[in-house]
PDB file of C-alpha atoms (C1' of nucleotides) in Angstrom:
ATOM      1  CA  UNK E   1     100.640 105.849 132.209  1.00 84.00           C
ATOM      2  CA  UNK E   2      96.720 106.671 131.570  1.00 88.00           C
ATOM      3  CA  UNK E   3      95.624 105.281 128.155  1.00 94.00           C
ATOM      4  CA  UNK E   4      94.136 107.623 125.139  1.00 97.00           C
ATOM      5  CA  UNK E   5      90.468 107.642 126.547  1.00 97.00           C
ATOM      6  CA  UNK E   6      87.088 106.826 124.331  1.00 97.00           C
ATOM      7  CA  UNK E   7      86.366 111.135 124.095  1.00 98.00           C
ATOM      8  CA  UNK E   8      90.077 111.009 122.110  1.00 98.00           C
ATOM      9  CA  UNK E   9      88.213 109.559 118.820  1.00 98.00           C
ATOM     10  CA  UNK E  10      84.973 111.314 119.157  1.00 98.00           C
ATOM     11  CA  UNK E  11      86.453 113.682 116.424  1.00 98.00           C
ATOM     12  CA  UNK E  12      86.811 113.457 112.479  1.00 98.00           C
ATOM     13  CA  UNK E  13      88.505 110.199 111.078  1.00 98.00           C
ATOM     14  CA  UNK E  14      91.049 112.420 109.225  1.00 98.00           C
ATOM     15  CA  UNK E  15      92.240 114.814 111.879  1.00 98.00           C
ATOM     16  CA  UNK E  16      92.438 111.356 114.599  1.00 98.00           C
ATOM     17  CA  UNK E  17      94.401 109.835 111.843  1.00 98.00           C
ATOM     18  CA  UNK E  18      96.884 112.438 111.788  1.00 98.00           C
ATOM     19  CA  UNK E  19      96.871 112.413 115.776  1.00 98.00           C
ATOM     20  CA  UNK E  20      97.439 108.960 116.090  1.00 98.00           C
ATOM     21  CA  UNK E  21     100.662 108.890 114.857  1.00 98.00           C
ATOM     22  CA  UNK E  22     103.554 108.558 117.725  1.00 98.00           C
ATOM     23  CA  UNK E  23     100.916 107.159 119.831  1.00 98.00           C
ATOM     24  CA  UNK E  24     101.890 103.816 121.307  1.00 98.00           C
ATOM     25  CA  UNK E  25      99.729 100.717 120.822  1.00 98.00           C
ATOM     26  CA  UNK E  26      99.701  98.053 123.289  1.00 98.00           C
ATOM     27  CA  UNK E  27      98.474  94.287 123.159  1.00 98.00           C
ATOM     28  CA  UNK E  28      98.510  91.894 126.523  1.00 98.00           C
ATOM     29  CA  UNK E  29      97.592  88.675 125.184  1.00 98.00           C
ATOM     30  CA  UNK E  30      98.224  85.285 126.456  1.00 96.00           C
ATOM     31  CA  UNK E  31     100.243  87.584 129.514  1.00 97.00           C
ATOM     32  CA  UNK E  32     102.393  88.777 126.615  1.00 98.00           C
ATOM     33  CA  UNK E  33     102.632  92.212 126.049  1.00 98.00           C
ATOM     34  CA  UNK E  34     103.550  93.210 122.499  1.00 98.00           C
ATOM     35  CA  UNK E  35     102.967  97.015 120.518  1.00 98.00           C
ATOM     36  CA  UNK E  36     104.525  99.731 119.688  1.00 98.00           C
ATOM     37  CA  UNK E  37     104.854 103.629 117.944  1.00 98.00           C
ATOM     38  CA  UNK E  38     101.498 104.152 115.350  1.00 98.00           C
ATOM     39  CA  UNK E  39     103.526 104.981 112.339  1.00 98.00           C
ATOM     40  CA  UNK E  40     101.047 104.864 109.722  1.00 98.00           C
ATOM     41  CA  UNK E  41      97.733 105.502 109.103  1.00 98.00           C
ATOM     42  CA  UNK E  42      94.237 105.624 107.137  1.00 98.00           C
ATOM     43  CA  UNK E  43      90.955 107.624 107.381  1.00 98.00           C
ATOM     44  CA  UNK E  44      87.758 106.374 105.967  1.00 98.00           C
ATOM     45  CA  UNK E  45      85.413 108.818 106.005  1.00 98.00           C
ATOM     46  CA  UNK E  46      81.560 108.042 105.667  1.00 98.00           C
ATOM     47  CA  UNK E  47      78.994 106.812 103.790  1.00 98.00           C
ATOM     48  CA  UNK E  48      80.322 109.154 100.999  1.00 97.00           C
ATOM     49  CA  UNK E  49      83.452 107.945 101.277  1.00 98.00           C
ATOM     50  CA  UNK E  50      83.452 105.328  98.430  1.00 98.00           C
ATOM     51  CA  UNK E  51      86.539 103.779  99.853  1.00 98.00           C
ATOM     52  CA  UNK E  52      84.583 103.245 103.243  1.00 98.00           C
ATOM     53  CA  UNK E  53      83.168  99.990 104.033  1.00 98.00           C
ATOM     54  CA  UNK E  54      80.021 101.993 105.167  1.00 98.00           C
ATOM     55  CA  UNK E  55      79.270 103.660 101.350  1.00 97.00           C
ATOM     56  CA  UNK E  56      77.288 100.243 101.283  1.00 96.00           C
ATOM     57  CA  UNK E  57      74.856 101.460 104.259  1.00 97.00           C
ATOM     58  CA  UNK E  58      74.846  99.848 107.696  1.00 98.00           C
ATOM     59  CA  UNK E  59      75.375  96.127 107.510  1.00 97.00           C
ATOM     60  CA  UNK E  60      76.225  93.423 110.335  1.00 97.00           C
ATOM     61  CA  UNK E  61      79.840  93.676 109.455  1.00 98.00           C
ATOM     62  CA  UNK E  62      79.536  98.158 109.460  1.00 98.00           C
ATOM     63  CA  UNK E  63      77.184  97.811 112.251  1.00 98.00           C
ATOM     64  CA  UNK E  64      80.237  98.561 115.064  1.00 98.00           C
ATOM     65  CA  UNK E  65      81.137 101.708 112.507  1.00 98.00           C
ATOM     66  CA  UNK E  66      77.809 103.420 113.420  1.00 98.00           C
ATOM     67  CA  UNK E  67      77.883 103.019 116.585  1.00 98.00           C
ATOM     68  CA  UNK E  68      80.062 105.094 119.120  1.00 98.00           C
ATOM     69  CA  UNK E  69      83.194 106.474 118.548  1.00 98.00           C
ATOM     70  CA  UNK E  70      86.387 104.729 120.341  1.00 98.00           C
ATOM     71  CA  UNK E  71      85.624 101.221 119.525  1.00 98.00           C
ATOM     72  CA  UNK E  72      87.792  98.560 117.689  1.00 98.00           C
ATOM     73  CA  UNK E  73      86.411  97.437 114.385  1.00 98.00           C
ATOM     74  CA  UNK E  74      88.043  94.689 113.373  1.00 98.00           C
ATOM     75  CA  UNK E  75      87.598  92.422 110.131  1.00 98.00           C
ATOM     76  CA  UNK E  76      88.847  89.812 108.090  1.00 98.00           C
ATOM     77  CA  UNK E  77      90.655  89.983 104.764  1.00 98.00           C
ATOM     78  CA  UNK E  78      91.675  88.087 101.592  1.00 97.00           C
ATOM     79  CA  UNK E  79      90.245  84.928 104.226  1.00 97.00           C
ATOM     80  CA  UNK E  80      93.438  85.361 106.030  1.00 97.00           C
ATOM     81  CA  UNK E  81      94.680  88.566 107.319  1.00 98.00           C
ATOM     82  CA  UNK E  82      92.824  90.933 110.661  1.00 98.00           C
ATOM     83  CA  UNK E  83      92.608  94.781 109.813  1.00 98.00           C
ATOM     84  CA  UNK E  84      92.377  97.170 113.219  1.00 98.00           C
ATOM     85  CA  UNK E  85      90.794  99.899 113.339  1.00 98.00           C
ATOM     86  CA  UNK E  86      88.819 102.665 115.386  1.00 98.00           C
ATOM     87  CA  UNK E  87      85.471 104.208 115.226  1.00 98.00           C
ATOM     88  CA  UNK E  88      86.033 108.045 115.181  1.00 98.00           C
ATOM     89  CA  UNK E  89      83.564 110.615 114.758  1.00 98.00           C
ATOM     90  CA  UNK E  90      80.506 110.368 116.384  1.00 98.00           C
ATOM     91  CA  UNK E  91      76.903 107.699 116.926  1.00 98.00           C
ATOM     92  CA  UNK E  92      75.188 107.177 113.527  1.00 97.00           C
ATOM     93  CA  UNK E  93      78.363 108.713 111.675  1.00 98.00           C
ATOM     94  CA  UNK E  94      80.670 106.004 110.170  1.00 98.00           C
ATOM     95  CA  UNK E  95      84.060 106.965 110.281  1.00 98.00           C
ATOM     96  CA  UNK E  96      87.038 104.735 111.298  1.00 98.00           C
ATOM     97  CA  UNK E  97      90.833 104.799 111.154  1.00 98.00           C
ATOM     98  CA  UNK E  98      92.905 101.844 109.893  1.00 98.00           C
ATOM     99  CA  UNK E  99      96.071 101.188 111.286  1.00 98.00           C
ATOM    100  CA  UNK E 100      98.433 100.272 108.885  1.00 98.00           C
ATOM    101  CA  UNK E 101     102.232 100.229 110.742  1.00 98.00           C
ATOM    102  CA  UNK E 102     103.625 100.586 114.070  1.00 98.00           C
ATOM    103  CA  UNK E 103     107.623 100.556 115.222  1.00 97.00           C
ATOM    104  CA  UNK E 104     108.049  97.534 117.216  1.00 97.00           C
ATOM    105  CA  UNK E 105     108.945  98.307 121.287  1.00 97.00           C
ATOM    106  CA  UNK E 106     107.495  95.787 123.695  1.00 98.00           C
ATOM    107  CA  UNK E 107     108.034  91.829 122.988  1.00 98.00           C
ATOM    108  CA  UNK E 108     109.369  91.816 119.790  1.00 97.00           C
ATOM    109  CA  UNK E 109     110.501  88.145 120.502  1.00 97.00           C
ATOM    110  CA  UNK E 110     106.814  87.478 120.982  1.00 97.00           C
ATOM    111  CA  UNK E 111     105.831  89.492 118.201  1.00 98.00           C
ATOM    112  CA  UNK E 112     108.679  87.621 115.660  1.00 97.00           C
ATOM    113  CA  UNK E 113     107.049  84.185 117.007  1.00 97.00           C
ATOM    114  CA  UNK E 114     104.013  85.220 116.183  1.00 97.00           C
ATOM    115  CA  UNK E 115     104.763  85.855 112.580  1.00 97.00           C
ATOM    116  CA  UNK E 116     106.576  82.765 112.263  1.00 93.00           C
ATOM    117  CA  UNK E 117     109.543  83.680 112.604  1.00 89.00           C
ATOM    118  CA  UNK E 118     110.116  86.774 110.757  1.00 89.00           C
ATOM    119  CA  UNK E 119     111.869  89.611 112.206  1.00 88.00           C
ATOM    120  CA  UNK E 120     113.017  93.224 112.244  1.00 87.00           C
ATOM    121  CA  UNK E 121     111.320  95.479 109.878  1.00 87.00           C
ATOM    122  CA  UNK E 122     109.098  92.818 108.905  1.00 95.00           C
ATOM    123  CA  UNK E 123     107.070  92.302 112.113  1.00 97.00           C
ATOM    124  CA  UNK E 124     104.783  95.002 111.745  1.00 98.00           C
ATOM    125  CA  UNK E 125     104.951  97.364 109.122  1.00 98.00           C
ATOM    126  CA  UNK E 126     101.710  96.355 107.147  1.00 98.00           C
ATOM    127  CA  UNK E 127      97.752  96.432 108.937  1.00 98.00           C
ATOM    128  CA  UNK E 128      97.592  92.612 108.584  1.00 98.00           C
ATOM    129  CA  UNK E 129     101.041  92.233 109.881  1.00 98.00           C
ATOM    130  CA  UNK E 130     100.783  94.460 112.901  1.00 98.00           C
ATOM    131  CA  UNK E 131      97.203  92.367 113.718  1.00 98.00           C
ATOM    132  CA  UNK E 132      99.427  88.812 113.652  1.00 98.00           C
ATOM    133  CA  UNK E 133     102.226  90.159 115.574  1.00 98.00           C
ATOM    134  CA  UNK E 134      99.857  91.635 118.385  1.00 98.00           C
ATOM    135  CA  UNK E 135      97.720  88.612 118.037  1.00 98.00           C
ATOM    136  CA  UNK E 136      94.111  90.840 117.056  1.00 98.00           C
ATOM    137  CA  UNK E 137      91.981  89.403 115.963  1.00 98.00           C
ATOM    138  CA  UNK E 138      87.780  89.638 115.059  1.00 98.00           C
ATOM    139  CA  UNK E 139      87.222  89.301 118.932  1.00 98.00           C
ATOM    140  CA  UNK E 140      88.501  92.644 119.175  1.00 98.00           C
ATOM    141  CA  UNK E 141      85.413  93.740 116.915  1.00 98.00           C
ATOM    142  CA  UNK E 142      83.181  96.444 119.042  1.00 98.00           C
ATOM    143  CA  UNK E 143      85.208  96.221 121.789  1.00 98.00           C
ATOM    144  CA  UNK E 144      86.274  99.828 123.464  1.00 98.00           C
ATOM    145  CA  UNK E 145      89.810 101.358 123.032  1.00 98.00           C
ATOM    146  CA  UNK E 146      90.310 100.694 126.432  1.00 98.00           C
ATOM    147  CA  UNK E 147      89.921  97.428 127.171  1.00 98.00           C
ATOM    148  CA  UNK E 148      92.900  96.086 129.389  1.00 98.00           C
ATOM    149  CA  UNK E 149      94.008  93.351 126.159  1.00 98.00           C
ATOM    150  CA  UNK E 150      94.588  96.338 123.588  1.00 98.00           C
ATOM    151  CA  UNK E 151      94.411 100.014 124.166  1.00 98.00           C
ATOM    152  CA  UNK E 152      96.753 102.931 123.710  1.00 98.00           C
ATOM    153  CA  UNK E 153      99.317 105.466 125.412  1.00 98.00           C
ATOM    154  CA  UNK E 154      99.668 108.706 124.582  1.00 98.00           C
ATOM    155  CA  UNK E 155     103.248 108.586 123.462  1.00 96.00           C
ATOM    156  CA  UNK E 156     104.729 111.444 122.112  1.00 91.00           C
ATOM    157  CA  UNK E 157     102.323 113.529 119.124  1.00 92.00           C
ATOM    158  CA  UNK E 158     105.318 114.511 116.200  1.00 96.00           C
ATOM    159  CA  UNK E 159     106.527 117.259 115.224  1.00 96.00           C
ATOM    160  CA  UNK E 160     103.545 118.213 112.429  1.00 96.00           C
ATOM    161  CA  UNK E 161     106.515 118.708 109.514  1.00 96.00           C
ATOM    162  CA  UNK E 162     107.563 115.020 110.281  1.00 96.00           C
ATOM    163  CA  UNK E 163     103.959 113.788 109.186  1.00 98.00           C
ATOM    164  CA  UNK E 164     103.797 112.886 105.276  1.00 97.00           C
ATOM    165  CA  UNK E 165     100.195 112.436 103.694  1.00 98.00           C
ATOM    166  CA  UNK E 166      99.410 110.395 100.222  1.00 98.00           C
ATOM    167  CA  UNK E 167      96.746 108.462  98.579  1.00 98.00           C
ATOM    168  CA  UNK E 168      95.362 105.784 100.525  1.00 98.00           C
ATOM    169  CA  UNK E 169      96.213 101.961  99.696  1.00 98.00           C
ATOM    170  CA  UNK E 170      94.561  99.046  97.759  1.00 97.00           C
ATOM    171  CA  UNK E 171      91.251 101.064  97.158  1.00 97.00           C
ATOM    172  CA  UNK E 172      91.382 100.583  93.757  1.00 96.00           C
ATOM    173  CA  UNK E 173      87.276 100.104  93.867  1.00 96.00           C
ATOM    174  CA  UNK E 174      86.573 103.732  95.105  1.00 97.00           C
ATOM    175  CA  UNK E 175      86.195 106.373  92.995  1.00 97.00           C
ATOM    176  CA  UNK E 176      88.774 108.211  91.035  1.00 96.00           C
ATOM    177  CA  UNK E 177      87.809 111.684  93.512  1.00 97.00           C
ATOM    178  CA  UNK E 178      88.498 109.161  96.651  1.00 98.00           C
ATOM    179  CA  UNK E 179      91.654 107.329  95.641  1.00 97.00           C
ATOM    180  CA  UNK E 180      92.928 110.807  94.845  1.00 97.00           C
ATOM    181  CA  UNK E 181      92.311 112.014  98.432  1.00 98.00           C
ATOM    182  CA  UNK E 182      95.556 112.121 100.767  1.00 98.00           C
ATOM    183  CA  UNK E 183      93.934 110.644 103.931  1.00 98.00           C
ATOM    184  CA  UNK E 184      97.063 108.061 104.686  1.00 98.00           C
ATOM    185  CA  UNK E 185      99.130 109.697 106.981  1.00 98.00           C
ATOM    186  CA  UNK E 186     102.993 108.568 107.715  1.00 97.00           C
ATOM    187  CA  UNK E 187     105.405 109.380 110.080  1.00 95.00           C
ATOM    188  CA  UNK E 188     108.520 109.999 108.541  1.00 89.00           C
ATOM    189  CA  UNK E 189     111.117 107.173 109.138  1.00 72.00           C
ATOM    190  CA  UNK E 190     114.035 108.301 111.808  1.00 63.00           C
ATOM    191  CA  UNK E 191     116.216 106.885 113.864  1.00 45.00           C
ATOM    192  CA  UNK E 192     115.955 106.735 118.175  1.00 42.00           C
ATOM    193  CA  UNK E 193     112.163 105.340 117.314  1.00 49.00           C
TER     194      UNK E 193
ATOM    195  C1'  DC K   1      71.090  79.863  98.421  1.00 66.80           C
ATOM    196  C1'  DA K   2      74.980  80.680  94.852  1.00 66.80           C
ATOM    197  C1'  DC K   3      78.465  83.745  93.363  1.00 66.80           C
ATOM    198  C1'  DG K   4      82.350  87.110  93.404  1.00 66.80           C
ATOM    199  C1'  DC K   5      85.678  89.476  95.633  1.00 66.80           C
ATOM    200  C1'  DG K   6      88.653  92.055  98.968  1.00 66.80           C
ATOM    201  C1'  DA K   7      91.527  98.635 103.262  1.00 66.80           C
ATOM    202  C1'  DT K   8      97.121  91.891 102.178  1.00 66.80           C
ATOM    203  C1'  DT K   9     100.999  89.040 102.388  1.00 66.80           C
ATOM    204  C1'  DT K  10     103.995  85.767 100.596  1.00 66.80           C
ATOM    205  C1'  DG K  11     106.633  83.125  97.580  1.00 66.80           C
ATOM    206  C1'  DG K  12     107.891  82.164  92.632  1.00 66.80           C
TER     207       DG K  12
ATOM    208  C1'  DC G   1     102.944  87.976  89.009  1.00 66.80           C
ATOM    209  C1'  DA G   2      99.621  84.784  91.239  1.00 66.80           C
ATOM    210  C1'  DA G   3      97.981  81.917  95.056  1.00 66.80           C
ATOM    211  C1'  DA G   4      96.048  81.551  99.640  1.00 66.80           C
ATOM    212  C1'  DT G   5      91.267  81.335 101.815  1.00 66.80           C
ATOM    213  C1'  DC G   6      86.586  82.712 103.724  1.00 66.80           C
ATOM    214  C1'  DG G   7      83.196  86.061 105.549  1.00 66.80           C
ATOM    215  C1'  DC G   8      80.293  89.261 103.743  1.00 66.80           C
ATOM    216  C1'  DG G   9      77.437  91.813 100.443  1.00 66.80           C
ATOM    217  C1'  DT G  10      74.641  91.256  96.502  1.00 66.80           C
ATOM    218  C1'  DG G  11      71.283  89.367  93.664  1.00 66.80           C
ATOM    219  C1'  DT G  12      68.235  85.195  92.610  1.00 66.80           C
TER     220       DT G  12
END
DNA sequence: CACGCGATTTGG
DNA sequence: CAAATCGCGTGT
């Protein structure tokens, strides 16, 4: 199957959100391959965005977020945990989307190594979780959404009425106006996933 | 160059 | 509820 080409992101950082969901997310690390269904996800939106790492201007760690859409930004967080994400939008506009949960499909016994043991709903149903399990990590940083290591599929887009939206999580340093915006999107849980 | 803290996770 | 743990952004 082709994967979700570079022009896919080159739109706003909400409405790729919302289409990323039921797209499938694919590592091939160390000859492992490990992913699965997007299930959750998070727009930041700009320099206005007070929630967005980029409200603080273009910096060497933002830098990747200015650049072209359909590139990994990657960081590090709490000096422990990776969070993934991709540049939407387009050059000199800093949008991204963070993803926060997939439903584990390919290598899940790779994926439960990986997080030391931990299995089933815990393997990657949190951004820094989903990072461990498909071992990304800041190497990823600026690299394109297609590179052969980590890229996507286009899955199967959800039914619109399955897709939930709320405030977005842990931003607790934005705004009032920001936190209040509904820019995480979730696919509602069911089963055959 | 020193300081403070975070788009989280885990264990108590 | 608090610790873990360090790169980055900010101000000196």
């Amino acid at each position: 199957m082709k994967p979700l080409p570079t022009e896919f992101f080159a739109a706003d950082a909400v409405s790729v959100a919302r289409d990323l969901l039921g797209r499938q997310l694919l590592s091939v690390v160390d000859g492992e391959t490990t992913g699965g269904v997007i299930i959750e996800t998070e727009a930041y939106v700009g320099e206005q965005d007070t929630a967005c790492h980029a409200s603080r201007g273009c910096t060497p760690r933002t830098q990747v977020m200015y650049g072209p859409p359909g590139r990994y930004y990657v960081y590090l967080i709490y000096g422990m945990y990776h969070m993934l994400n991709i540049v939407t939008a387009s050059e000199g506009t800093p949008e991204a989307v963070l993803i926060r949960a997939l439903h584990p499909q390919q290598g899940k016994a790779v994926m439960c190594a990986r997080r030391g043991g931990q299995c089933g709903q815990n393997l990657t149903n949190g951004p820094g979780k989903l990072c461990q399990a498909l071992a990304v990590d800041k190497r990823f940083n600026s690299l394109p959404v297609t590179h052969p290591e980590l890229y996507l599929l286009p899955g199967e887009p959800p039914d619109p009425v399955c897709i939930l939206s709320t405030p977005r999580i842990g931003i607790g340093y934005a705004s009032e106006a920001d936190q209040r915006k509904l820019w995480r999107f979730l696919l509602r849980s069911s089963r055959g996933q």
